[in-house]
Amino acid sequence: KYPAVLVCLPVALAVLLSAAAWSEKLRRLLLAGLAAVAALLAAMPALALRTADVLAATREITQFYDSLKLGSFWDQAVHRAEWDLPLDHPELGFVFLALAAAGLAVALRDREWRRPVCGWMLFAAATLLLAMPYPFRAFRNLLPLVPLGCALAALLYAGLRRRLARPSWRASLDLAAAILPVLLFAPALYPYSVSQFRLEDSRTAALNWLAHHAQPDQRILFAQELSFLPSRVDNLPSETAVRPWGKAWSRVLKRRFHYLVLGEIEAPDGHRLIQPPMREWILQNYHLEATFGSERSLPGPFVFKGNRQTIYILKRVPPPS
């Protein structure tokens, strides 16, 4: 959310390009700056209440973006959407980009729109300059530019409509403008929306299973690396513990838990977090009761875990009598 502060650039440019006197421009810039500070504090109070934590988290995210080379903005825009989305279509496509580019050309030639569009271009350039240096490139970081592309396509439509003299031609253009977005995006959005409507996160499925099968006097261990929502875990009637696997293993060896909630978790070094000797011991002392999902869980606190990560629920085998 912090890159949203770049919206101050087109505001400042609009003030500087206005016909007002310099004293008035300075007054407007000061008012805009105060409004920006007030908006930041209202929307993100942590900036003032936990400034050191925010700066530390920002540095960690920056280091993560620097350490992982993944994704291409261009490929995601015109070929295939972001890798973790179940969408075999582009985010935008060539037609949308062509319409936005044509709208930009029309707007820059129009005296009424030239100044505000210059502000849009400044915001777009700053957003790209902020995102491009990092080798980790997810299209979601460029989403603030998509509404501007929509507005530019709308300006192209308005410019063309203004030049058509006959009402029938205008009606045909109106019909084309209404149909084109449906033709461009409905084939991708319909199956995606249906799949999202039917989707149940594997963690949610695991929690629902435990709610029906675990008893109140039984203890459940969750591997912290699976990123279960704490409030959902706390709602279970059983006693629960969420621990990093490295700290939980010694307690697992002592058979303190009735259920283990684990997964195919990748360690930072690329190997499996639950190593083969651990897995062998677990399967000797715990019975696999349920499995959900099919994807390995990647390491790191800032890595999106996905809705289909593999979840194993194992129940402790009673000791031989």
PDB file of C-alpha atoms in Angstrom, residues 55-278:
ATOM      1  CA  LEU A  55      10.678   0.607   8.299  1.00  0.00           C
ATOM      2  CA  ALA A  56      12.074  -2.781   9.323  1.00  0.00           C
ATOM      3  CA  ALA A  57       9.312  -4.645   7.467  1.00  0.00           C
ATOM      4  CA  THR A  58       9.852  -2.453   4.408  1.00  0.00           C
ATOM      5  CA  ARG A  59      13.552  -3.297   4.417  1.00  0.00           C
ATOM      6  CA  GLU A  60      12.751  -7.025   4.695  1.00  0.00           C
ATOM      7  CA  ILE A  61      10.324  -6.857   1.776  1.00  0.00           C
ATOM      8  CA  THR A  62      12.909  -4.932  -0.264  1.00  0.00           C
ATOM      9  CA  GLN A  63      15.516  -7.614   0.451  1.00  0.00           C
ATOM     10  CA  PHE A  64      13.029 -10.303  -0.582  1.00  0.00           C
ATOM     11  CA  TYR A  65      12.239  -8.487  -3.841  1.00  0.00           C
ATOM     12  CA  ASP A  66      15.984  -8.209  -4.476  1.00  0.00           C
ATOM     13  CA  SER A  67      16.691 -11.879  -3.746  1.00  0.00           C
ATOM     14  CA  LEU A  68      14.103 -13.601  -5.952  1.00  0.00           C
ATOM     15  CA  LYS A  69      14.156 -13.387  -9.747  1.00  0.00           C
ATOM     16  CA  LEU A  70      10.667 -14.269 -10.886  1.00  0.00           C
ATOM     17  CA  GLY A  71       8.092 -13.013 -13.374  1.00  0.00           C
ATOM     18  CA  SER A  72       7.910 -10.619 -16.310  1.00  0.00           C
ATOM     19  CA  PHE A  73       5.559  -7.647 -16.383  1.00  0.00           C
ATOM     20  CA  TRP A  74       5.267  -7.822 -20.178  1.00  0.00           C
ATOM     21  CA  ASP A  75       4.538 -11.557 -20.307  1.00  0.00           C
ATOM     22  CA  GLN A  76       1.893 -11.232 -17.599  1.00  0.00           C
ATOM     23  CA  ALA A  77       0.301  -8.267 -19.383  1.00  0.00           C
ATOM     24  CA  VAL A  78      -0.001  -9.849 -22.844  1.00  0.00           C
ATOM     25  CA  HIS A  79       0.517 -13.635 -22.575  1.00  0.00           C
ATOM     26  CA  ARG A  80      -0.355 -15.271 -19.262  1.00  0.00           C
ATOM     27  CA  ALA A  81      -1.445 -13.744 -15.963  1.00  0.00           C
ATOM     28  CA  GLU A  82       0.570 -13.894 -12.761  1.00  0.00           C
ATOM     29  CA  TRP A  83       1.953 -17.382 -12.081  1.00  0.00           C
ATOM     30  CA  ASP A  84      -0.074 -18.004  -8.906  1.00  0.00           C
ATOM     31  CA  LEU A  85      -3.424 -17.249 -10.559  1.00  0.00           C
ATOM     32  CA  PRO A  86      -5.538 -20.019 -12.133  1.00  0.00           C
ATOM     33  CA  LEU A  87      -5.953 -17.921 -15.272  1.00  0.00           C
ATOM     34  CA  ASP A  88      -4.585 -18.980 -18.671  1.00  0.00           C
ATOM     35  CA  HIS A  89      -5.165 -15.537 -20.169  1.00  0.00           C
ATOM     36  CA  PRO A  90      -3.231 -12.249 -20.102  1.00  0.00           C
ATOM     37  CA  GLU A  91      -3.870  -9.589 -17.507  1.00  0.00           C
ATOM     38  CA  LEU A  92      -4.617  -7.000 -20.234  1.00  0.00           C
ATOM     39  CA  GLY A  93      -3.847  -8.189 -23.762  1.00  0.00           C
ATOM     40  CA  PHE A  94      -2.584  -6.453 -26.905  1.00  0.00           C
ATOM     41  CA  VAL A  95      -5.966  -4.954 -27.824  1.00  0.00           C
ATOM     42  CA  PHE A  96      -6.367  -3.175 -24.493  1.00  0.00           C
ATOM     43  CA  LEU A  97      -2.815  -1.821 -24.644  1.00  0.00           C
ATOM     44  CA  ALA A  98      -3.351  -0.603 -28.223  1.00  0.00           C
ATOM     45  CA  LEU A  99      -6.565   1.186 -27.237  1.00  0.00           C
ATOM     46  CA  ALA A 100      -4.856   2.814 -24.240  1.00  0.00           C
ATOM     47  CA  ALA A 101      -1.917   3.945 -26.406  1.00  0.00           C
ATOM     48  CA  ALA A 102      -4.277   5.408 -29.001  1.00  0.00           C
ATOM     49  CA  GLY A 103      -6.195   7.155 -26.237  1.00  0.00           C
ATOM     50  CA  LEU A 104      -2.954   8.624 -24.923  1.00  0.00           C
ATOM     51  CA  ALA A 105      -2.183  10.051 -28.370  1.00  0.00           C
ATOM     52  CA  VAL A 106      -5.666  11.568 -28.608  1.00  0.00           C
ATOM     53  CA  ALA A 107      -5.452  13.031 -25.086  1.00  0.00           C
ATOM     54  CA  LEU A 108      -2.047  14.657 -25.660  1.00  0.00           C
ATOM     55  CA  ARG A 109      -3.415  16.415 -28.755  1.00  0.00           C
ATOM     56  CA  ASP A 110      -6.440  17.710 -26.830  1.00  0.00           C
ATOM     57  CA  ARG A 111      -5.788  20.938 -24.949  1.00  0.00           C
ATOM     58  CA  GLU A 112      -8.476  20.111 -22.389  1.00  0.00           C
ATOM     59  CA  TRP A 113      -6.889  16.786 -21.429  1.00  0.00           C
ATOM     60  CA  ARG A 114      -3.190  17.423 -21.989  1.00  0.00           C
ATOM     61  CA  ARG A 115      -2.355  18.635 -18.467  1.00  0.00           C
ATOM     62  CA  PRO A 116      -4.167  15.981 -16.450  1.00  0.00           C
ATOM     63  CA  VAL A 117      -2.823  13.244 -18.730  1.00  0.00           C
ATOM     64  CA  CYS A 118       0.709  14.553 -18.160  1.00  0.00           C
ATOM     65  CA  GLY A 119       0.065  13.978 -14.467  1.00  0.00           C
ATOM     66  CA  TRP A 120      -1.063  10.425 -15.202  1.00  0.00           C
ATOM     67  CA  MET A 121       2.110   9.810 -17.200  1.00  0.00           C
ATOM     68  CA  LEU A 122       4.230  11.132 -14.338  1.00  0.00           C
ATOM     69  CA  PHE A 123       2.495   8.756 -11.914  1.00  0.00           C
ATOM     70  CA  ALA A 124       2.922   5.847 -14.343  1.00  0.00           C
ATOM     71  CA  ALA A 125       6.604   6.620 -14.874  1.00  0.00           C
ATOM     72  CA  ALA A 126       7.254   6.844 -11.115  1.00  0.00           C
ATOM     73  CA  THR A 127       5.424   3.544 -10.517  1.00  0.00           C
ATOM     74  CA  LEU A 128       7.487   1.806 -13.197  1.00  0.00           C
ATOM     75  CA  LEU A 129      10.734   3.297 -11.892  1.00  0.00           C
ATOM     76  CA  LEU A 130       9.862   1.981  -8.435  1.00  0.00           C
ATOM     77  CA  ALA A 131       8.948  -1.539  -9.618  1.00  0.00           C
ATOM     78  CA  MET A 132      11.345  -2.234 -12.487  1.00  0.00           C
ATOM     79  CA  PRO A 133      14.687  -2.415 -10.597  1.00  0.00           C
ATOM     80  CA  TYR A 134      13.562  -5.482  -8.633  1.00  0.00           C
ATOM     81  CA  PRO A 135      13.969  -8.922 -10.252  1.00  0.00           C
ATOM     82  CA  PHE A 136      10.750 -10.085  -8.536  1.00  0.00           C
ATOM     83  CA  ARG A 137       8.023  -8.793 -10.844  1.00  0.00           C
ATOM     84  CA  ALA A 138       4.374  -9.509 -10.068  1.00  0.00           C
ATOM     85  CA  PHE A 139       1.755  -7.713 -12.151  1.00  0.00           C
ATOM     86  CA  ARG A 140      -0.224  -6.821  -9.034  1.00  0.00           C
ATOM     87  CA  ASN A 141       2.419  -4.165  -8.351  1.00  0.00           C
ATOM     88  CA  LEU A 142       1.315  -2.366 -11.533  1.00  0.00           C
ATOM     89  CA  LEU A 143      -2.431  -2.567 -10.910  1.00  0.00           C
ATOM     90  CA  PRO A 144      -2.678   1.187 -10.061  1.00  0.00           C
ATOM     91  CA  LEU A 145      -1.894   1.859 -13.745  1.00  0.00           C
ATOM     92  CA  VAL A 146      -4.816  -0.199 -15.077  1.00  0.00           C
ATOM     93  CA  PRO A 147      -7.543   2.382 -14.244  1.00  0.00           C
ATOM     94  CA  LEU A 148      -5.481   4.990 -16.111  1.00  0.00           C
ATOM     95  CA  GLY A 149      -5.407   2.671 -19.133  1.00  0.00           C
ATOM     96  CA  CYS A 150      -9.195   2.342 -18.906  1.00  0.00           C
ATOM     97  CA  ALA A 151      -9.556   6.124 -18.770  1.00  0.00           C
ATOM     98  CA  LEU A 152      -7.305   6.534 -21.834  1.00  0.00           C
ATOM     99  CA  ALA A 153      -9.403   4.003 -23.774  1.00  0.00           C
ATOM    100  CA  ALA A 154     -12.497   5.971 -22.751  1.00  0.00           C
ATOM    101  CA  LEU A 155     -10.887   9.186 -24.029  1.00  0.00           C
ATOM    102  CA  LEU A 156     -10.271   7.484 -27.376  1.00  0.00           C
ATOM    103  CA  TYR A 157     -13.939   6.511 -27.512  1.00  0.00           C
ATOM    104  CA  ALA A 158     -15.034  10.055 -26.611  1.00  0.00           C
ATOM    105  CA  GLY A 159     -12.701  11.580 -29.225  1.00  0.00           C
ATOM    106  CA  LEU A 160     -13.965   9.278 -31.958  1.00  0.00           C
ATOM    107  CA  ARG A 161     -17.594   9.874 -31.030  1.00  0.00           C
ATOM    108  CA  ARG A 162     -17.113  13.623 -31.149  1.00  0.00           C
ATOM    109  CA  ARG A 163     -15.929  13.354 -34.756  1.00  0.00           C
ATOM    110  CA  LEU A 164     -18.867  11.291 -36.006  1.00  0.00           C
ATOM    111  CA  ALA A 165     -21.570  13.448 -37.564  1.00  0.00           C
ATOM    112  CA  ARG A 166     -24.361  10.920 -38.126  1.00  0.00           C
ATOM    113  CA  PRO A 167     -26.393   9.602 -35.176  1.00  0.00           C
ATOM    114  CA  SER A 168     -26.356   6.088 -36.693  1.00  0.00           C
ATOM    115  CA  TRP A 169     -22.552   6.082 -36.716  1.00  0.00           C
ATOM    116  CA  ARG A 170     -22.495   7.198 -33.091  1.00  0.00           C
ATOM    117  CA  ALA A 171     -24.969   4.464 -32.168  1.00  0.00           C
ATOM    118  CA  SER A 172     -22.764   1.874 -33.883  1.00  0.00           C
ATOM    119  CA  LEU A 173     -19.720   3.148 -32.000  1.00  0.00           C
ATOM    120  CA  ASP A 174     -21.661   3.026 -28.718  1.00  0.00           C
ATOM    121  CA  LEU A 175     -22.660  -0.569 -29.392  1.00  0.00           C
ATOM    122  CA  ALA A 176     -19.081  -1.540 -30.271  1.00  0.00           C
ATOM    123  CA  ALA A 177     -17.776   0.161 -27.122  1.00  0.00           C
ATOM    124  CA  ALA A 178     -20.262  -1.781 -24.990  1.00  0.00           C
ATOM    125  CA  ILE A 179     -19.570  -5.154 -26.633  1.00  0.00           C
ATOM    126  CA  LEU A 180     -15.768  -4.950 -26.907  1.00  0.00           C
ATOM    127  CA  PRO A 181     -14.956  -5.232 -23.154  1.00  0.00           C
ATOM    128  CA  VAL A 182     -17.234  -8.279 -22.927  1.00  0.00           C
ATOM    129  CA  LEU A 183     -15.496  -9.933 -25.883  1.00  0.00           C
ATOM    130  CA  LEU A 184     -12.049  -9.130 -24.493  1.00  0.00           C
ATOM    131  CA  PHE A 185     -12.479 -10.163 -20.873  1.00  0.00           C
ATOM    132  CA  ALA A 186     -15.537 -12.417 -20.438  1.00  0.00           C
ATOM    133  CA  PRO A 187     -13.831 -15.559 -21.870  1.00  0.00           C
ATOM    134  CA  ALA A 188     -11.162 -15.220 -19.173  1.00  0.00           C
ATOM    135  CA  LEU A 189     -13.229 -13.887 -16.293  1.00  0.00           C
ATOM    136  CA  TYR A 190     -16.092 -16.382 -16.467  1.00  0.00           C
ATOM    137  CA  PRO A 191     -14.103 -19.608 -15.833  1.00  0.00           C
ATOM    138  CA  TYR A 192     -11.872 -17.777 -13.351  1.00  0.00           C
ATOM    139  CA  SER A 193     -14.883 -16.474 -11.405  1.00  0.00           C
ATOM    140  CA  VAL A 194     -16.500 -19.927 -11.374  1.00  0.00           C
ATOM    141  CA  SER A 195     -13.290 -21.559 -10.127  1.00  0.00           C
ATOM    142  CA  GLN A 196     -12.885 -18.931  -7.401  1.00  0.00           C
ATOM    143  CA  PHE A 197     -16.515 -19.319  -6.336  1.00  0.00           C
ATOM    144  CA  ARG A 198     -16.037 -23.077  -5.933  1.00  0.00           C
ATOM    145  CA  LEU A 199     -12.601 -22.812  -4.345  1.00  0.00           C
ATOM    146  CA  GLU A 200     -12.068 -23.881  -0.757  1.00  0.00           C
ATOM    147  CA  ASP A 201      -8.629 -23.162   0.676  1.00  0.00           C
ATOM    148  CA  SER A 202      -6.922 -26.379   1.754  1.00  0.00           C
ATOM    149  CA  ARG A 203      -6.301 -24.817   5.178  1.00  0.00           C
ATOM    150  CA  THR A 204     -10.010 -24.119   5.563  1.00  0.00           C
ATOM    151  CA  ALA A 205     -10.814 -27.715   4.574  1.00  0.00           C
ATOM    152  CA  ALA A 206      -8.299 -28.997   7.137  1.00  0.00           C
ATOM    153  CA  LEU A 207      -9.769 -26.832   9.897  1.00  0.00           C
ATOM    154  CA  ASN A 208     -13.294 -27.993   9.070  1.00  0.00           C
ATOM    155  CA  TRP A 209     -12.126 -31.624   9.225  1.00  0.00           C
ATOM    156  CA  LEU A 210     -10.505 -31.074  12.622  1.00  0.00           C
ATOM    157  CA  ALA A 211     -13.608 -29.320  13.945  1.00  0.00           C
ATOM    158  CA  HIS A 212     -15.644 -32.469  13.166  1.00  0.00           C
ATOM    159  CA  HIS A 213     -13.136 -35.120  14.249  1.00  0.00           C
ATOM    160  CA  ALA A 214     -10.892 -33.759  17.033  1.00  0.00           C
ATOM    161  CA  GLN A 215     -12.100 -33.964  20.627  1.00  0.00           C
ATOM    162  CA  PRO A 216     -11.904 -31.064  23.105  1.00  0.00           C
ATOM    163  CA  ASP A 217      -9.359 -32.893  25.294  1.00  0.00           C
ATOM    164  CA  GLN A 218      -7.012 -33.580  22.371  1.00  0.00           C
ATOM    165  CA  ARG A 219      -3.985 -31.424  21.483  1.00  0.00           C
ATOM    166  CA  ILE A 220      -3.223 -30.330  17.916  1.00  0.00           C
ATOM    167  CA  LEU A 221       0.097 -29.048  16.558  1.00  0.00           C
ATOM    168  CA  PHE A 222       0.153 -26.812  13.458  1.00  0.00           C
ATOM    169  CA  ALA A 223       3.368 -26.208  11.538  1.00  0.00           C
ATOM    170  CA  GLN A 224       3.726 -22.420  11.527  1.00  0.00           C
ATOM    171  CA  GLU A 225       5.182 -22.519   8.000  1.00  0.00           C
ATOM    172  CA  LEU A 226       1.721 -23.382   6.615  1.00  0.00           C
ATOM    173  CA  SER A 227       0.440 -19.915   7.629  1.00  0.00           C
ATOM    174  CA  PHE A 228      -2.902 -20.822   9.165  1.00  0.00           C
ATOM    175  CA  LEU A 229      -4.960 -17.808  10.201  1.00  0.00           C
ATOM    176  CA  PRO A 230      -4.526 -17.588  14.016  1.00  0.00           C
ATOM    177  CA  SER A 231      -8.147 -16.613  14.651  1.00  0.00           C
ATOM    178  CA  ARG A 232      -9.372 -19.711  12.768  1.00  0.00           C
ATOM    179  CA  VAL A 233      -7.032 -21.984  14.713  1.00  0.00           C
ATOM    180  CA  ASP A 234      -8.182 -20.443  18.005  1.00  0.00           C
ATOM    181  CA  ASN A 235     -11.816 -21.228  17.123  1.00  0.00           C
ATOM    182  CA  LEU A 236     -11.188 -24.976  17.280  1.00  0.00           C
ATOM    183  CA  PRO A 237     -12.584 -26.583  20.469  1.00  0.00           C
ATOM    184  CA  SER A 238      -9.327 -28.501  21.039  1.00  0.00           C
ATOM    185  CA  GLU A 239      -6.087 -27.219  22.562  1.00  0.00           C
ATOM    186  CA  THR A 240      -3.883 -25.953  19.740  1.00  0.00           C
ATOM    187  CA  ALA A 241      -0.255 -24.930  19.293  1.00  0.00           C
ATOM    188  CA  VAL A 242       1.320 -23.228  16.273  1.00  0.00           C
ATOM    189  CA  ARG A 243       5.096 -23.623  16.211  1.00  0.00           C
ATOM    190  CA  PRO A 244       7.952 -23.335  13.696  1.00  0.00           C
ATOM    191  CA  TRP A 245       8.889 -26.862  12.699  1.00  0.00           C
ATOM    192  CA  GLY A 246      12.437 -26.512  14.006  1.00  0.00           C
ATOM    193  CA  LYS A 247      11.124 -25.791  17.501  1.00  0.00           C
ATOM    194  CA  ALA A 248       8.225 -28.259  17.328  1.00  0.00           C
ATOM    195  CA  TRP A 249      10.198 -31.390  16.420  1.00  0.00           C
ATOM    196  CA  SER A 250      11.467 -32.058  19.943  1.00  0.00           C
ATOM    197  CA  ARG A 251       7.882 -31.936  21.270  1.00  0.00           C
ATOM    198  CA  VAL A 252       6.662 -34.182  18.468  1.00  0.00           C
ATOM    199  CA  LEU A 253       9.268 -36.768  19.485  1.00  0.00           C
ATOM    200  CA  LYS A 254       7.769 -36.805  22.968  1.00  0.00           C
ATOM    201  CA  ARG A 255       4.349 -37.684  21.458  1.00  0.00           C
ATOM    202  CA  ARG A 256       2.683 -34.738  23.191  1.00  0.00           C
ATOM    203  CA  PHE A 257       0.135 -34.116  20.439  1.00  0.00           C
ATOM    204  CA  HIS A 258      -2.864 -36.158  19.348  1.00  0.00           C
ATOM    205  CA  TYR A 259      -2.894 -34.549  15.875  1.00  0.00           C
ATOM    206  CA  LEU A 260      -0.164 -33.100  13.657  1.00  0.00           C
ATOM    207  CA  VAL A 261      -1.044 -30.671  10.860  1.00  0.00           C
ATOM    208  CA  LEU A 262       1.885 -30.694   8.437  1.00  0.00           C
ATOM    209  CA  GLY A 263       2.565 -30.323   4.735  1.00  0.00           C
ATOM    210  CA  GLU A 264       5.061 -30.506   1.900  1.00  0.00           C
ATOM    211  CA  ILE A 265       7.089 -27.581   3.212  1.00  0.00           C
ATOM    212  CA  GLU A 266      10.178 -26.340   1.421  1.00  0.00           C
ATOM    213  CA  ALA A 267      13.076 -25.090   3.550  1.00  0.00           C
ATOM    214  CA  PRO A 268      15.019 -21.899   2.678  1.00  0.00           C
ATOM    215  CA  ASP A 269      17.874 -24.017   1.279  1.00  0.00           C
ATOM    216  CA  GLY A 270      15.512 -25.653  -1.221  1.00  0.00           C
ATOM    217  CA  HIS A 271      15.287 -29.021   0.578  1.00  0.00           C
ATOM    218  CA  ARG A 272      12.232 -30.339   2.376  1.00  0.00           C
ATOM    219  CA  LEU A 273      11.762 -28.939   5.857  1.00  0.00           C
ATOM    220  CA  ILE A 274      10.512 -32.287   7.182  1.00  0.00           C
ATOM    221  CA  GLN A 275      13.501 -34.463   6.373  1.00  0.00           C
ATOM    222  CA  PRO A 276      13.202 -38.203   5.489  1.00  0.00           C
ATOM    223  CA  PRO A 277      14.225 -39.513   8.951  1.00  0.00           C
ATOM    224  CA  MET A 278      11.616 -37.253  10.565  1.00  0.00           C
TER     225      MET A 278
END
